[in-house]
Amino acid sequence: MTVLGILPIEVITLIVRDVSRRDLYQCALVNQSFHTATTPFLWQTLRIHDATTLLRCFSVHTRLAMVATHVRTIDLQHCHMTNDQLLSIVACIPQLKRLFLSSGTSINDSSFRLIPSHCPQLESLSLAGGSITRHSLEALGQHCHGLRHLHLRSCLISTSATMAFSSSVPAALAQCTKLEKLALGDFDSGGWLALEEVMAADVSCFVALTHVALWRGSANFIHRLLTTAQWPRLTHVRLDHVHGLRHHHMNQLLARFLQTHPHITWLELSNSQLTDEVLETIMEALPTLVYLDVSHNRAITQAGVRRFLLQCPLLTTFDLTSCDVPLATFPELMAINITTLCTRRTSSANRRPMLYLTKLNKTAIKTIRRDDDDVCQHDNDDDAKDSDIRWWVTD
């Protein structure tokens, strides 16, 4: 204890910065120096469930208000609050960098547009279920030039706001040149129309983009996006539930997009009416692909799957869930543990239950390729991790 008492704060900070949150609480009880060093780490993230109690604590306890300077992340995804409470909380956190909101329509545009002025250092914003207009995004672009992650889901955009949306938002968002991750999904028809007029033709200004996720997008929005976007650093793409485009048209759009983005290593095209022709396009355009998800595309055949696997040497994960590819068409897989590779169910074409492939891992892929190297049944080190799959939800 004597040695611990003479350690400088800088050394203690290096010691505690990599310990778990649970252990941080124990470190804070060692002595005053450890308490001082651990306090910033303990307060980095606030997950708030009761806005009223938090605001009361900040207003009554001066010392508690002081530690708010250490907060970098606020998670309000499970907290119901008024617009005034939201602004009061944000105003208490001067160094806020990450904000997660999903309080539904209780948060409206009149309050949301004021948030960026309180958070000029904001790097990540996630909003699900709120109401926004051009004014919100204008404020975001005006004050948050360091924004790196933007996630908008199920947001409401009124028809009246749509008409004004196209004139000024592109210029405002263009100032967010550091944007790396963009995720958009689950808008109503009016929301997609607004985004089509605003973003689809202007997202090329986001030259730093590495991750893009779009789901349940309108056919017009997807068409304009795939024909105009040019993101030289793009590596991760999610494009799910694309409907309203004919098979050959979708393939043409994807071919053009993928050929101009050859550095993509992670591609998700679930439930998008794909065929083997799209697999051919991916095979030719993306030589460094590691992860591919074509789940819920029942027009894909076992022949197309086999041909694709033989031509993509770096692929480690291939999601074929609900593609109705029978395990029996890949008899070589019976030599390994197939527990996690397939599921037993009845398909639309077969009334008798059969085993169908779900997600092929590296071991299964190597087996199909008839690799000469030894295949380890539990070698999953290079497989895609579940935490990576949800990069568009949280940072």
Coordinates of N, CA and C in Angstrom, one line a residue, residues 168-245:
S168 N -31.3 23.1 -49.1 CA -30.1 23.5 -48.3 C -29.4 22.4 -47.5
V169 N -30.0 21.2 -47.4 CA -29.4 20.2 -46.6 C -28.1 19.7 -47.2
P170 N -28.0 19.5 -48.5 CA -26.7 19.0 -49.1 C -25.6 19.8 -48.7
A171 N -25.7 21.2 -48.8 CA -24.6 22.1 -48.4 C -24.2 21.9 -47.0
A172 N -25.2 21.7 -46.1 CA -25.0 21.6 -44.7 C -24.2 20.3 -44.4
L173 N -24.7 19.2 -44.9 CA -24.1 17.9 -44.7 C -22.7 17.8 -45.3
A174 N -22.5 18.6 -46.4 CA -21.2 18.5 -47.0 C -20.1 19.0 -46.1
Q175 N -20.4 19.7 -45.1 CA -19.4 20.1 -44.1 C -18.9 19.0 -43.2
C176 N -19.7 17.9 -43.2 CA -19.3 16.7 -42.4 C -18.3 15.8 -43.2
T177 N -17.2 16.3 -43.6 CA -16.3 15.6 -44.5 C -15.6 14.4 -43.8
K178 N -15.7 14.3 -42.5 CA -15.0 13.2 -41.8 C -15.9 12.0 -41.6
L179 N -17.2 12.1 -42.1 CA -18.1 11.0 -41.9 C -17.6 9.7 -42.4
E180 N -17.6 8.7 -41.6 CA -17.0 7.4 -41.9 C -18.1 6.3 -42.0
K181 N -19.1 6.4 -41.2 CA -20.2 5.4 -41.1 C -21.5 6.0 -41.3
L182 N -22.3 5.6 -42.3 CA -23.6 6.1 -42.5 C -24.6 4.9 -42.6
A183 N -25.7 5.0 -41.7 CA -26.7 4.0 -41.7 C -28.1 4.6 -41.8
L184 N -28.9 4.2 -42.7 CA -30.2 4.7 -42.9 C -31.2 3.6 -43.2
G185 N -32.3 3.6 -42.5 CA -33.3 2.5 -42.8 C -34.6 2.7 -42.1
D186 N -35.6 2.0 -42.6 CA -37.0 2.0 -42.0 C -37.7 3.3 -42.0
F187 N -37.5 4.1 -43.1 CA -38.3 5.3 -43.2 C -39.6 5.0 -43.9
D188 N -40.5 5.9 -43.8 CA -41.8 5.8 -44.5 C -41.5 6.3 -45.9
S189 N -42.5 6.3 -46.8 CA -42.3 6.7 -48.2 C -41.9 8.1 -48.3
G190 N -42.5 9.0 -47.4 CA -42.1 10.4 -47.4 C -40.7 10.6 -47.0
G191 N -40.2 9.8 -46.1 CA -38.8 10.0 -45.6 C -37.9 9.6 -46.7
W192 N -38.1 8.5 -47.4 CA -37.2 8.1 -48.5 C -37.3 9.1 -49.6
L193 N -38.4 9.6 -49.9 CA -38.5 10.7 -50.9 C -37.7 11.9 -50.6
A194 N -37.7 12.3 -49.3 CA -36.9 13.4 -48.9 C -35.4 13.1 -49.1
L195 N -35.0 11.9 -48.6 CA -33.6 11.5 -48.7 C -33.2 11.3 -50.2
E196 N -34.1 10.9 -51.0 CA -33.8 10.7 -52.4 C -33.4 12.1 -53.0
E197 N -34.2 13.1 -52.7 CA -33.9 14.4 -53.2 C -32.7 15.0 -52.6
V198 N -32.3 14.7 -51.4 CA -31.2 15.3 -50.7 C -29.9 14.5 -50.8
M199 N -29.9 13.3 -50.3 CA -28.7 12.5 -50.1 C -28.2 11.8 -51.3
A200 N -29.1 11.1 -52.0 CA -28.7 10.2 -53.0 C -27.8 10.8 -54.1
A201 N -28.1 12.1 -54.4 CA -27.2 12.7 -55.4 C -26.0 13.5 -54.8
D202 N -25.9 13.5 -53.5 CA -24.9 14.4 -52.9 C -24.0 13.6 -51.9
V203 N -24.2 12.4 -51.7 CA -23.4 11.7 -50.7 C -22.0 11.5 -51.1
S204 N -21.7 11.7 -52.4 CA -20.3 11.6 -52.8 C -19.4 12.6 -52.1
C205 N -20.0 13.6 -51.5 CA -19.1 14.5 -50.7 C -18.5 13.9 -49.5
F206 N -19.1 12.7 -49.1 CA -18.6 12.0 -47.9 C -17.4 11.1 -48.3
V207 N -16.3 11.7 -48.7 CA -15.2 10.9 -49.3 C -14.5 10.0 -48.3
A208 N -14.8 10.2 -47.0 CA -14.1 9.4 -45.9 C -14.9 8.2 -45.6
L209 N -16.1 8.0 -46.2 CA -17.0 6.9 -45.9 C -16.3 5.5 -46.0
T210 N -16.4 4.7 -45.0 CA -15.9 3.3 -45.0 C -17.0 2.3 -44.8
H211 N -18.1 2.7 -44.2 CA -19.2 1.8 -43.9 C -20.5 2.5 -44.3
V212 N -21.3 1.8 -45.1 CA -22.7 2.2 -45.5 C -23.7 1.1 -45.3
A213 N -24.8 1.4 -44.6 CA -25.8 0.5 -44.4 C -27.2 1.1 -44.8
L214 N -27.9 0.4 -45.6 CA -29.2 0.9 -46.1 C -30.2 -0.3 -46.0
W215 N -31.3 -0.2 -45.4 CA -32.3 -1.3 -45.4 C -33.7 -0.8 -45.6
R216 N -34.4 -1.6 -46.3 CA -35.8 -1.3 -46.7 C -35.9 0.1 -47.4
G217 N -35.0 0.3 -48.2 CA -35.0 1.6 -49.0 C -35.9 1.5 -50.2
S218 N -36.3 2.6 -50.6 CA -37.2 2.7 -51.8 C -36.3 2.4 -53.0
A219 N -37.0 1.9 -54.1 CA -36.2 1.5 -55.3 C -35.6 2.7 -55.9
N220 N -36.3 3.9 -55.9 CA -35.7 5.1 -56.5 C -34.5 5.6 -55.8
F221 N -34.5 5.5 -54.4 CA -33.4 5.9 -53.6 C -32.2 5.0 -53.9
I222 N -32.4 3.7 -53.9 CA -31.3 2.8 -54.1 C -30.7 3.0 -55.5
H223 N -31.6 3.2 -56.5 CA -31.1 3.4 -57.9 C -30.2 4.6 -57.9
R224 N -30.7 5.7 -57.4 CA -29.9 6.9 -57.5 C -28.6 6.8 -56.7
L225 N -28.6 6.1 -55.6 CA -27.4 6.0 -54.8 C -26.4 5.2 -55.5
L226 N -26.8 4.0 -56.0 CA -25.8 3.1 -56.7 C -25.2 3.7 -57.9
T227 N -25.9 4.6 -58.5 CA -25.5 5.2 -59.8 C -24.7 6.5 -59.6
T228 N -24.7 7.0 -58.4 CA -24.0 8.3 -58.2 C -22.8 8.3 -57.2
A229 N -22.9 7.3 -56.3 CA -22.0 7.3 -55.2 C -20.6 6.9 -55.6
Q230 N -19.6 7.6 -55.1 CA -18.2 7.2 -55.3 C -17.4 7.4 -54.0
W231 N -17.2 6.3 -53.3 CA -16.5 6.4 -52.0 C -15.2 5.5 -52.1
P232 N -14.1 6.1 -52.3 CA -12.9 5.4 -52.5 C -12.4 4.6 -51.3
R233 N -12.8 4.9 -50.1 CA -12.4 4.1 -48.9 C -13.4 3.1 -48.4
L234 N -14.5 2.9 -49.2 CA -15.5 2.0 -48.7 C -15.1 0.6 -48.6
T235 N -15.4 0.0 -47.4 CA -15.0 -1.4 -47.2 C -16.2 -2.3 -46.7
H236 N -17.2 -1.7 -46.1 CA -18.3 -2.4 -45.5 C -19.6 -1.9 -46.1
V237 N -20.5 -2.8 -46.6 CA -21.7 -2.4 -47.3 C -22.8 -3.3 -46.8
R238 N -23.9 -2.7 -46.4 CA -25.2 -3.5 -46.1 C -26.3 -2.9 -46.9
L239 N -26.9 -3.7 -47.7 CA -28.0 -3.3 -48.6 C -29.1 -4.4 -48.6
D240 N -30.0 -4.2 -47.6 CA -31.0 -5.3 -47.4 C -32.4 -4.9 -47.8
H241 N -33.2 -5.9 -48.1 CA -34.7 -5.7 -48.4 C -34.8 -4.7 -49.5
V242 N -34.1 -4.9 -50.6 CA -34.3 -4.1 -51.8 C -35.4 -4.7 -52.7
H243 N -36.5 -4.0 -52.8 CA -37.6 -4.5 -53.6 C -38.0 -3.4 -54.6
G244 N -38.7 -3.9 -55.7 CA -39.2 -2.9 -56.7 C -38.2 -2.8 -57.9
L245 N -37.1 -3.5 -57.8 CA -36.2 -3.5 -59.0 C -36.1 -4.9 -59.6

